[in-house]
Tab-separated table of C-alpha atoms in Angstrom:
chain	number	residue	atom	x	y	z
A	1048	MET	CA	88.203	93.197	88.130
A	1049	THR	CA	88.197	96.045	90.219
A	1050	THR	CA	87.410	96.673	93.771
A	1051	GLU	CA	85.382	99.602	95.424
A	1052	SER	CA	86.399	101.145	98.939
A	1053	ALA	CA	84.384	102.891	101.386
A	1054	CYS	CA	86.382	104.785	103.840
A	1055	THR	CA	86.401	107.285	106.523
A	1056	SER	CA	89.381	109.858	106.896
A	1057	ILE	CA	90.349	112.450	109.443
A	1058	LEU	CA	92.634	115.269	108.931
A	1059	VAL	CA	94.263	117.736	112.220
A	1060	GLY	CA	96.204	120.434	112.020
A	1061	LYS	CA	99.459	120.779	114.360
A	1062	ASN	CA	97.877	123.533	116.588
A	1063	ALA	CA	94.514	121.429	116.483
A	1064	SER	CA	96.556	118.643	117.704
A	1065	LEU	CA	96.981	117.956	121.623
A	1066	ASP	CA	101.037	117.930	121.225
A	1067	GLY	CA	101.342	120.049	118.202
A	1068	THR	CA	101.693	117.412	115.631
A	1069	THR	CA	100.335	116.988	112.297
A	1070	LEU	CA	97.870	114.049	111.829
A	1071	ILE	CA	96.168	112.251	109.294
A	1072	ALA	CA	93.950	108.940	109.585
A	1073	ARG	CA	91.668	106.542	107.734
A	1074	ASN	CA	89.520	103.486	108.021
A	1075	ASP	CA	90.665	101.461	105.142
A	1076	ASP	CA	87.459	99.830	104.458
A	1077	THR	CA	86.453	97.329	101.646
A	1078	PHE	CA	82.990	95.663	100.042
A	1079	LEU	CA	84.902	92.699	99.479
A	1080	PRO	CA	85.146	89.530	101.899
A	1081	LEU	CA	88.022	89.687	104.130
A	1082	THR	CA	91.459	90.829	102.161
A	1083	PRO	CA	94.173	90.265	104.709
A	1084	GLN	CA	97.114	92.758	104.998
A	1085	ARG	CA	100.271	92.688	106.095
A	1086	PHE	CA	102.673	95.641	107.284
A	1087	TYR	CA	106.419	95.849	105.960
A	1088	MET	CA	109.300	98.330	105.437
A	1089	HIS	CA	110.091	99.094	101.865
A	1090	PRO	CA	113.342	100.014	101.760
A	1091	ALA	CA	115.037	102.703	99.817
A	1092	TRP	CA	116.671	102.112	96.398
A	1093	LYS	CA	119.134	104.009	94.102
A	1094	GLY	CA	120.492	104.045	90.429
A	1095	GLN	CA	117.869	100.717	89.817
A	1096	LYS	CA	116.763	100.759	86.247
A	1097	GLY	CA	113.871	99.000	84.941
A	1098	LEU	CA	111.604	99.219	87.839
A	1099	HIS	CA	107.838	98.517	86.613
A	1100	VAL	CA	104.562	98.364	88.183
A	1101	LYS	CA	101.479	96.574	86.623
A	1102	SER	CA	98.200	96.215	87.590
A	1103	PRO	CA	96.390	92.591	88.173
A	1104	LEU	CA	92.773	94.967	88.086
A	1105	ASN	CA	92.618	97.553	85.070
A	1106	GLY	CA	95.963	96.489	83.384
A	1107	PHE	CA	97.536	100.247	84.287
A	1108	GLU	CA	101.301	100.028	84.253
A	1109	ALA	CA	104.276	102.374	84.464
A	1110	ASP	CA	107.786	102.548	85.187
A	1111	LEU	CA	108.939	103.690	88.606
A	1112	PRO	CA	111.995	106.327	89.030
A	1113	GLU	CA	115.370	105.184	89.395
A	1114	ASN	CA	115.805	106.520	92.783
A	1115	GLY	CA	113.120	106.208	95.870
A	1116	TYR	CA	112.820	106.827	99.333
A	1117	ARG	CA	112.310	104.250	102.190
A	1118	TYR	CA	108.657	104.108	103.598
A	1119	ASN	CA	106.221	101.596	105.140
A	1120	ALA	CA	103.167	100.376	103.691
A	1121	VAL	CA	100.201	97.695	104.297
A	1122	PRO	CA	99.420	96.018	101.238
A	1123	ASN	CA	97.268	92.940	100.448
A	1124	VAL	CA	98.499	89.840	100.802
A	1125	ASP	CA	96.920	88.272	97.461
A	1126	ASN	CA	98.256	91.004	95.456
A	1127	ALA	CA	98.566	89.100	92.507
A	1128	HIS	CA	94.617	88.715	92.204
A	1129	LEU	CA	93.634	91.696	94.027
A	1130	GLY	CA	96.229	94.424	93.321
A	1131	ASP	CA	98.638	95.899	95.869
A	1132	TYR	CA	96.565	98.378	97.382
A	1133	GLU	CA	99.740	99.826	100.104
A	1134	GLU	CA	96.873	102.404	101.352
A	1135	SER	CA	99.458	104.131	103.712
A	1136	GLY	CA	102.686	104.896	104.997
A	1137	ILE	CA	105.114	107.533	106.103
A	1138	ASN	CA	108.586	107.885	103.786
A	1139	GLU	CA	112.119	108.634	105.249
A	1140	LYS	CA	111.719	112.096	104.617
A	1141	ASN	CA	108.958	112.358	106.792
A	1142	VAL	CA	105.955	112.665	104.460
A	1143	ALA	CA	103.148	110.956	105.246
A	1144	MET	CA	100.401	109.763	102.504
A	1145	SER	CA	96.532	107.616	102.965
A	1146	ALA	CA	95.274	106.676	99.858
A	1147	THR	CA	92.325	106.613	99.184
A	1148	GLU	CA	89.170	107.798	100.151
A	1149	SER	CA	86.756	107.070	97.776
A	1150	THR	CA	84.804	109.789	96.086
A	1151	TYR	CA	82.185	109.923	93.353
A	1152	GLY	CA	81.684	112.771	90.797
A	1153	ASN	CA	78.366	113.598	89.497
A	1154	GLU	CA	77.330	112.427	86.208
A	1155	ARG	CA	77.501	116.637	84.547
A	1156	THR	CA	81.197	116.396	85.324
A	1157	LEU	CA	82.092	112.646	84.218
A	1158	ALA	CA	80.080	112.868	80.987
A	1159	ILE	CA	82.581	115.747	79.445
A	1160	ASP	CA	85.901	114.431	81.606
A	1161	PRO	CA	85.027	110.443	81.741
A	1162	LEU	CA	87.604	108.168	84.144
A	1163	VAL	CA	90.069	106.466	82.223
A	1164	LYS	CA	89.774	102.652	82.473
A	1165	ASP	CA	93.583	101.581	82.538
A	1166	GLY	CA	94.309	104.839	84.600
A	1167	LEU	CA	96.435	105.040	87.762
A	1168	ASP	CA	93.903	103.858	90.501
A	1169	GLU	CA	94.094	103.142	94.404
A	1170	ASP	CA	96.064	99.950	93.939
A	1171	LEU	CA	99.360	101.447	92.799
A	1172	ILE	CA	98.726	105.159	94.012
A	1173	VAL	CA	101.059	104.934	96.747
A	1174	ASN	CA	103.684	103.279	95.096
A	1175	MET	CA	103.879	105.376	92.127
A	1176	THR	CA	103.807	108.584	94.764
A	1177	LEU	CA	104.828	107.836	98.113
A	1178	PRO	CA	108.602	107.154	97.610
A	1179	PHE	CA	109.517	110.112	95.674
A	1180	ILE	CA	107.829	113.131	97.348
A	1181	GLU	CA	109.803	115.509	99.812
A	1182	SER	CA	106.661	117.272	101.330
A	1183	ALA	CA	103.220	117.197	101.668
A	1184	ARG	CA	102.774	119.905	98.921
A	1185	HIS	CA	105.091	117.996	96.807
A	1186	GLY	CA	102.715	115.250	97.075
A	1187	VAL	CA	99.779	117.149	95.647
A	1188	GLU	CA	101.765	118.420	92.937
A	1189	TYR	CA	103.688	114.930	92.278
A	1190	LEU	CA	100.383	113.000	92.175
A	1191	GLY	CA	98.583	115.595	89.960
A	1192	GLN	CA	101.416	115.458	87.392
A	1193	LEU	CA	100.690	111.829	87.441
A	1194	ILE	CA	96.629	112.337	86.975
A	1195	LYS	CA	97.253	114.502	83.992
A	1196	GLN	CA	99.784	111.475	82.735
A	1197	TYR	CA	97.726	108.572	83.028
A	1198	GLY	CA	94.078	109.577	84.201
A	1199	SER	CA	91.975	108.357	86.999
A	1200	PRO	CA	90.047	105.260	86.572
A	1201	ALA	CA	87.705	106.123	90.037
A	1202	GLY	CA	87.205	109.124	92.230
A	1203	ASN	CA	89.638	109.124	95.037
A	1204	SER	CA	90.773	111.167	97.371
A	1205	VAL	CA	94.094	111.114	99.229
A	1206	LEU	CA	95.469	112.721	102.418
A	1207	PHE	CA	99.026	114.061	102.849
A	1208	SER	CA	101.026	115.520	105.398
A	1209	ASP	CA	104.425	116.638	106.947
A	1210	LYS	CA	105.584	117.985	110.099
A	1211	ASP	CA	103.641	121.469	109.332
A	1212	ASN	CA	101.041	120.905	106.607
A	1213	VAL	CA	98.283	118.858	105.917
A	1214	TRP	CA	96.656	118.750	102.674
A	1215	TYR	CA	93.714	116.855	101.374
A	1216	MET	CA	93.305	116.178	97.383
A	1217	GLU	CA	90.073	115.022	95.725
A	1218	ILE	CA	90.551	113.386	92.674
A	1219	VAL	CA	87.020	113.348	91.036
A	1220	THR	CA	86.799	113.081	87.362
A	1221	GLY	CA	89.416	111.385	84.817
A	1222	HIS	CA	91.689	114.573	85.085
A	1223	HIS	CA	90.497	116.875	87.394
A	1224	TRP	CA	91.062	117.620	90.872
A	1225	VAL	CA	91.392	120.127	93.362
A	1226	ALA	CA	93.403	119.979	96.954
A	1227	GLN	CA	93.198	122.239	99.843
A	1228	ARG	CA	95.365	122.908	102.878
A	1229	ILE	CA	93.591	121.998	106.435
A	1230	PRO	CA	94.454	125.191	108.558
A	1231	ASP	CA	96.869	124.776	111.155
A	1232	ASP	CA	93.947	125.405	113.995
A	1233	ALA	CA	91.290	123.255	112.307
A	1234	TYR	CA	90.312	119.460	111.543
A	1235	ALA	CA	88.293	118.135	108.623
A	1236	VAL	CA	86.301	114.790	108.081
A	1237	ALA	CA	85.494	113.181	104.593
A	1238	ALA	CA	83.247	109.911	103.871
A	1239	ASN	CA	83.060	108.644	100.281
A	1240	GLN	CA	81.671	112.605	99.294
A	1241	VAL	CA	83.215	115.331	97.549
A	1242	ALA	CA	84.066	117.393	100.644
A	1243	ILE	CA	85.980	120.500	99.713
A	1244	GLN	CA	83.579	123.483	99.136
A	1245	GLN	CA	84.625	126.938	98.019
A	1246	VAL	CA	88.135	127.247	96.493
A	1247	ASP	CA	89.834	130.798	96.351
A	1248	PHE	CA	91.682	130.473	93.076
A	1249	ASN	CA	93.794	133.421	94.676
A	1250	ASP	CA	95.347	131.936	97.722
A	1251	THR	CA	97.765	129.461	96.295
A	1252	ASP	CA	98.917	128.926	99.807
A	1253	ASN	CA	95.929	127.054	100.885
A	1254	PHE	CA	94.332	125.518	97.375
A	1255	ALA	CA	95.712	123.861	94.581
A	1256	TRP	CA	93.951	122.505	91.454
A	1257	SER	CA	94.395	120.584	88.023
A	1258	ALA	CA	95.382	122.924	84.988
A	1259	GLY	CA	92.312	124.449	82.835
A	1260	ILE	CA	89.690	123.423	85.979
A	1261	GLN	CA	88.456	126.568	85.547
A	1262	GLU	CA	87.728	126.877	81.996
A	1263	PHE	CA	86.326	123.307	82.355
A	1264	VAL	CA	83.445	124.286	84.730
A	1265	ALA	CA	82.760	127.766	83.006
A	1266	ASP	CA	82.977	126.590	79.314
A	1267	ASN	CA	80.516	123.533	79.895
A	1268	HIS	CA	78.331	125.503	82.705
A	1269	LEU	CA	78.665	123.022	85.406
A	1270	ASN	CA	78.669	125.788	88.330
A	1271	PRO	CA	74.992	125.386	89.452
A	1272	ASP	CA	75.743	128.605	91.984
A	1273	LYS	CA	74.951	132.023	91.073
A	1274	THR	CA	78.074	133.349	93.283
A	1275	GLY	CA	81.084	131.329	94.340
A	1276	TRP	CA	82.880	128.197	93.109
A	1277	ASN	CA	81.911	125.200	95.053
A	1278	PHE	CA	83.663	122.289	94.567
A	1279	ARG	CA	81.480	120.102	96.490
A	1280	HIS	CA	78.136	121.574	94.318
A	1281	ILE	CA	80.298	121.509	90.893
A	1282	PHE	CA	81.668	118.086	90.832
A	1283	GLY	CA	80.022	115.874	93.971
A	1284	THR	CA	76.646	114.298	94.503
A	1285	MET	CA	73.952	114.506	97.016
A	1286	ASN	CA	71.626	111.639	96.646
A	1287	GLU	CA	69.540	109.267	99.028
A	1288	LYS	CA	72.794	107.085	99.478
A	1289	ASP	CA	74.983	110.006	100.504
A	1290	ARG	CA	72.316	110.875	103.218
A	1291	HIS	CA	72.317	107.508	104.595
A	1292	TYR	CA	75.753	106.468	103.995
A	1293	ASN	CA	78.063	108.976	103.803
A	1294	THR	CA	77.099	112.282	105.530
A	1295	PRO	CA	76.119	110.889	108.644
A	1296	ARG	CA	79.471	109.673	109.622
A	1297	VAL	CA	81.014	113.103	109.175
A	1298	TRP	CA	78.143	114.576	111.567
A	1299	TYR	CA	79.061	112.200	114.232
A	1300	ALA	CA	82.699	112.500	113.723
A	1301	HIS	CA	81.618	116.252	114.154
A	1302	HIS	CA	79.549	115.124	116.990
A	1303	ILE	CA	82.519	113.818	119.083
A	1304	LEU	CA	84.413	116.757	118.609
A	1305	ASN	CA	81.865	119.454	118.387
A	1306	PRO	CA	78.962	118.205	120.733
A	1307	GLU	CA	77.485	121.577	120.349
A	1308	VAL	CA	76.867	120.893	116.501
A	1309	PRO	CA	73.258	120.519	115.791
A	1310	GLU	CA	72.140	116.853	114.674
A	1311	GLU	CA	72.059	117.029	111.200
A	1312	PRO	CA	72.951	113.943	110.178
A	1313	GLU	CA	71.535	114.136	106.399
A	1314	SER	CA	73.052	117.646	105.738
A	1315	ALA	CA	74.285	118.232	102.125
A	1316	GLU	CA	76.098	121.364	103.864
A	1317	LEU	CA	78.319	119.975	106.360
A	1318	PRO	CA	81.176	121.980	106.574
A	1319	PHE	CA	84.722	120.740	105.541
A	1320	ILE	CA	86.710	122.564	107.520
A	1321	MET	CA	85.842	122.443	111.199
A	1322	TYR	CA	87.287	124.131	114.565
A	1323	THR	CA	86.930	122.659	118.352
A	1324	ASP	CA	87.945	124.626	121.263
A	1325	HIS	CA	89.693	121.692	122.649
A	1326	LYS	CA	92.596	120.028	121.515
A	1327	ILE	CA	92.632	116.372	119.310
A	1328	ALA	CA	94.669	113.493	120.775
A	1329	VAL	CA	95.262	109.943	118.568
A	1330	GLU	CA	92.844	108.572	121.338
A	1331	ASP	CA	89.946	111.035	120.049
A	1332	ILE	CA	90.710	110.069	116.421
A	1333	ALA	CA	90.580	106.141	117.204
A	1334	GLN	CA	87.482	106.644	119.000
A	1335	ILE	CA	85.845	108.018	115.830
A	1336	LEU	CA	87.136	105.875	113.764
A	1337	GLY	CA	85.632	102.752	115.783
A	1338	SER	CA	82.513	104.259	116.286
A	1339	HIS	CA	79.083	103.475	115.782
A	1340	TYR	CA	76.744	106.510	116.613
A	1341	ASN	CA	77.651	105.181	120.055
A	1342	GLU	CA	75.076	106.619	122.463
A	1343	THR	CA	72.536	107.823	119.999
A	1344	ARG	CA	69.443	106.183	118.603
A	1345	PHE	CA	71.269	105.152	115.420
A	1346	ASP	CA	73.600	102.606	117.346
A	1347	PRO	CA	73.179	99.185	115.522
A	1348	LEU	CA	74.773	97.695	118.958
A	1349	GLY	CA	72.211	100.117	120.947
A	1350	HIS	CA	68.527	100.021	122.064
A	1351	GLY	CA	66.881	102.355	119.522
A	1352	SER	CA	64.101	101.037	116.930
A	1353	ASP	CA	64.884	98.779	113.974
A	1354	ALA	CA	64.623	101.672	111.708
A	1355	ASP	CA	66.771	104.110	113.424
A	1356	ARG	CA	69.306	101.349	114.122
A	1357	LEU	CA	69.916	100.553	110.535
A	1358	ARG	CA	69.300	103.989	109.140
A	1359	TYR	CA	72.732	105.132	108.680
A	1360	ARG	CA	76.399	103.321	108.058
A	1361	PRO	CA	78.578	103.446	111.051
A	1362	ILE	CA	82.123	104.458	110.844
A	1363	GLY	CA	83.735	101.659	112.587
A	1364	LEU	CA	83.203	98.457	110.440
A	1365	ASN	CA	83.850	94.799	110.435
A	1366	ARG	CA	85.159	94.976	106.891
A	1367	THR	CA	87.823	97.839	107.942
A	1368	GLN	CA	90.939	96.023	106.620
A	1369	ASN	CA	93.029	98.327	108.464
A	1370	SER	CA	92.768	101.559	110.423
A	1371	HIS	CA	95.713	103.818	110.956
A	1372	VAL	CA	96.790	107.520	112.199
A	1373	LEU	CA	99.933	108.873	111.049
A	1374	GLN	CA	101.551	111.357	112.840
A	1375	VAL	CA	104.249	113.494	111.829
A	1376	ARG	CA	105.985	115.359	114.738
A	1377	ASP	CA	108.505	118.424	114.739
A	1378	THR	CA	111.396	116.790	116.585
A	1379	GLU	CA	115.043	118.112	116.711
A	1380	ASP	CA	116.000	114.589	115.226
A	1381	GLU	CA	114.098	113.871	112.012
A	1382	GLY	CA	114.432	110.220	112.339
A	1383	LEU	CA	112.490	110.475	115.445
A	1384	ALA	CA	109.528	112.086	113.697
A	1385	GLY	CA	107.075	109.504	111.949
A	1386	LEU	CA	105.036	107.350	113.923
A	1387	MET	CA	102.218	104.986	112.418
A	1388	TRP	CA	99.099	104.070	114.833
A	1389	LEU	CA	98.022	100.769	112.903
A	1390	ASN	CA	95.170	98.637	114.110
A	1391	LEU	CA	94.939	95.562	111.976
A	1392	GLY	CA	91.392	94.777	114.025
A	1393	TYR	CA	87.919	96.307	114.010
A	1394	PRO	CA	88.699	99.804	114.963
A	1395	GLU	CA	86.495	99.802	118.144
A	1396	PHE	CA	88.080	96.583	119.547
A	1397	SER	CA	91.352	96.507	118.997
A	1398	PRO	CA	94.610	98.825	119.846
A	1399	TYR	CA	96.389	101.398	117.341
A	1400	VAL	CA	99.799	100.342	117.975
A	1401	PRO	CA	102.592	102.971	117.537
A	1402	PHE	CA	105.034	102.095	114.911
A	1403	TYR	CA	108.212	104.247	114.669
A	1404	THR	CA	108.413	104.247	110.522
A	1405	ASN	CA	112.321	105.085	110.817
A	1406	ALA	CA	112.918	101.145	110.872
A	1407	ASN	CA	114.498	98.351	109.041
A	1408	ASP	CA	111.484	96.043	109.153
A	1409	THR	CA	108.134	94.867	111.025
A	1410	ASP	CA	107.760	91.872	113.374
A	1411	PRO	CA	107.129	88.778	111.407
A	1412	SER	CA	103.391	88.673	112.834
A	1413	TYR	CA	102.954	91.700	110.998
A	1414	GLU	CA	104.783	91.510	107.845
A	1415	THR	CA	103.354	87.602	107.135
A	1416	THR	CA	99.870	87.059	107.188
A	1417	PRO	CA	98.288	84.090	106.124
A	1418	LEU	CA	95.603	84.271	103.586
A	1419	LYS	CA	93.200	82.565	105.976
A	1420	MET	CA	92.459	81.940	109.965
A	1421	ASP	CA	95.050	79.867	111.036
A	1422	VAL	CA	94.729	79.250	115.047
A	1423	ASP	CA	98.347	77.752	114.990
A	1424	ALA	CA	99.669	80.783	113.011
A	1425	ASP	CA	101.418	83.914	114.860
A	1426	SER	CA	99.613	86.405	112.933
A	1427	ALA	CA	98.776	89.930	114.119
A	1428	TYR	CA	96.144	90.335	111.471
A	1429	TRP	CA	94.246	87.175	112.763
A	1430	LEU	CA	94.730	87.692	116.318
A	1431	PHE	CA	93.311	91.128	116.277
A	1432	ARG	CA	90.352	89.646	114.117
A	1433	THR	CA	89.620	86.955	116.942
A	1434	GLN	CA	89.742	89.499	119.723
A	1435	SER	CA	87.261	91.920	117.593
A	1436	MET	CA	84.830	88.892	116.943
A	1437	LEU	CA	84.778	87.749	120.615
A	1438	THR	CA	84.189	90.865	121.778
A	1439	GLU	CA	81.009	91.986	119.862
A	1440	SER	CA	79.743	87.969	120.306
A	1441	HIS	CA	78.915	89.066	123.749
A	1442	TYR	CA	78.740	92.723	123.251
A	1443	SER	CA	77.122	93.642	126.581
A	1444	LYS	CA	79.262	91.288	128.591
A	1445	PHE	CA	82.591	92.131	127.244
A	1446	ILE	CA	82.768	95.607	126.118
A	1447	GLN	CA	83.641	97.258	129.367
A	1448	GLN	CA	86.274	94.977	129.829
A	1449	ASN	CA	87.700	95.577	126.530
A	1450	ARG	CA	87.667	99.264	126.752
A	1451	ASP	CA	89.771	99.127	130.030
A	1452	PHE	CA	92.127	97.084	128.162
A	1453	LEU	CA	92.651	99.499	125.410
A	1454	THR	CA	92.592	102.166	128.086
A	1455	GLU	CA	95.532	100.278	129.934
A	1456	LEU	CA	97.473	99.585	126.608
A	1457	TYR	CA	96.954	103.517	125.539
A	1458	ARG	CA	98.728	104.305	128.471
A	1459	GLN	CA	101.503	101.883	127.970
A	1460	TYR	CA	102.095	103.113	124.308
A	1461	ARG	CA	102.034	106.624	125.915
A	1462	GLN	CA	104.829	105.628	128.355
A	1463	HIS	CA	106.706	103.265	125.727
A	1464	VAL	CA	106.937	106.337	123.255
A	1465	ALA	CA	107.907	109.085	125.836
A	1466	ALA	CA	110.564	106.332	126.946
A	1467	THR	CA	111.658	105.455	123.557
A	1468	ASP	CA	112.263	109.321	122.447
A	1469	ALA	CA	114.335	109.980	125.513
A	1470	ALA	CA	116.548	106.697	125.252
A	1471	ALA	CA	117.204	107.684	121.716
A	1472	ALA	CA	118.094	110.906	122.067
A	1473	GLU	CA	121.715	111.303	121.621
A	1474	LEU	CA	121.582	108.193	118.688
A	1475	THR	CA	121.711	109.227	114.824
A	1476	GLY	CA	121.648	107.535	111.573
A	1477	LYS	CA	122.094	103.940	111.314
A	1478	GLU	CA	122.241	103.321	115.113
A	1479	LEU	CA	118.892	105.254	115.712
A	1480	THR	CA	117.213	103.288	112.750
A	1481	ALA	CA	118.217	99.872	114.621
A	1482	PHE	CA	117.091	101.150	117.926
A	1483	LEU	CA	113.587	102.264	116.861
A	1484	THR	CA	113.223	99.033	114.847
A	1485	ASP	CA	114.088	96.795	118.120
A	1486	ALA	CA	111.321	99.491	119.706
A	1487	ASN	CA	108.931	98.368	117.635
A	1488	HIS	CA	109.267	94.775	118.241
A	1489	LYS	CA	109.281	95.282	121.805
A	1490	ILE	CA	105.704	97.105	121.254
A	1491	VAL	CA	104.618	94.349	119.317
A	1492	ALA	CA	105.281	91.802	121.848
A	1493	THR	CA	103.787	93.526	124.524
A	1494	THR	CA	100.552	94.112	122.694
A	1495	LYS	CA	100.589	90.585	121.531
A	1496	ALA	CA	100.816	89.270	124.927
A	1497	GLY	CA	97.774	91.201	126.526
A	1498	VAL	CA	95.717	90.732	123.446
A	1499	LYS	CA	96.217	86.834	124.084
A	1500	ASP	CA	95.318	87.149	127.619
A	1501	GLN	CA	91.928	89.170	126.683
A	1502	ILE	CA	91.239	86.354	124.311
A	1503	ASN	CA	91.664	83.813	126.818
A	1504	GLN	CA	89.396	85.516	129.250
A	1505	MET	CA	86.727	86.187	126.957
A	1506	ILE	CA	86.800	82.369	125.935
A	1507	MET	CA	86.690	81.338	129.699
A	1508	GLU	CA	83.936	83.713	130.401
A	1509	GLY	CA	82.046	82.894	127.029
A	1510	ILE	CA	81.617	79.108	127.815
A	1511	ASN	CA	79.666	79.836	131.178
A	1512	LEU	CA	77.763	82.182	129.036
A	1513	SER	CA	76.339	79.697	126.848
A	1514	GLN	CA	72.592	78.894	126.457
A	1515	LEU	CA	73.009	75.061	126.753
A	1516	THR	CA	72.832	74.838	130.646
A	1517	PHE	CA	70.380	73.789	132.916
A	1518	ASN	CA	70.323	74.504	137.002
A	1519	MET	CA	69.045	71.314	138.677
A	1520	ASP	CA	67.966	71.030	142.263
A	1521	LYS	CA	71.361	70.581	144.133
A	1522	ASN	CA	69.434	67.928	146.173
A	1523	LEU	CA	68.695	66.061	143.242
């Protein structure tokens, strides 16, 4: 069994962000029915021999190193059948990883370097990489060696960051890949299509690639351009599906951050590296990841024609299993550097809750998720799904109160992070980890109380919105 994802990724250099931090973000989408996920902290390990992973999907298996760093992850609950898919996290070295953005190579390149059926795929790519890397660049190099050793069974693009650097790595064929460092003052968006464009093989500070890729392209006559070496042109696709499923999402993200860009949702040449004259905040990324061509004729919840409203796939979906923004801050105490803003509902309607990643555990409502909805279960995943479903069910009636609710939550989140940073300034080591773990539990309690209150309000209002009513003359 294999699964297919359809994600949207955003990467922001430290000088392009509002507070000088690096940001990598992604919607983890799926074509499957609901695949509940949980959030947990994987402890570090030292000197443990015999650690082994095996995929129930394609049979890939490998031994793990004896030593690994602590990291957090958001895996499938039913991992025995659907695979782990740990998806995203920040390790104790404050290296962030989000994996993967499904990316598709063209038939010319795949004919010569086909995908490896039992290679390292998305379901185990985080397990095999994040616990063992010490920088974003190291992540690219480490994963590159794994792909060289095991091959890849799918096109997978991976996001890495640390406090100074943001890298995007595109694995497109069985063994070949290119990675690009996002400039400090730039951002980038990718949506299931090869994104990297011109590669400068003389600039090893900002580009990395698989061994022999230049010879592979030259010997097999794969470069369609008379000049330059454009990775997107050589390895990527540009077909009708791309024009309706992929490029419109990139265009709309550009439209939000650069309103001056022309309306070219089907362009094959949308830039990968983008610059904007204003700084990008976590809330801006949340807006993009939850968007559906808002305030355009392409909005499926808007008032355009059926042809326009259904023309393009939006960014935020009901089948987004989790959405996350991984923030690595350049703090005096590295124990405070990592923040994971995690959303387990529909990205438009549910909050991105800030978790300090220097923690020992997560709240039980996040760590334990039932496979099916249970109204009696204390489950963050199903709580946010309920809130999202109710909001969309009476969209025009509920959307403003939902936005007001989220705005107030983000105010509280910012206040919480500032207060926690200040209170933790003198703490170190285990004492700091324990303090931040407790802070995570407190923000979960605040969030759950607010979401439950909003659900109660929507149910009460929804009862009065029923069509099964009749206004009688009060005198009868």
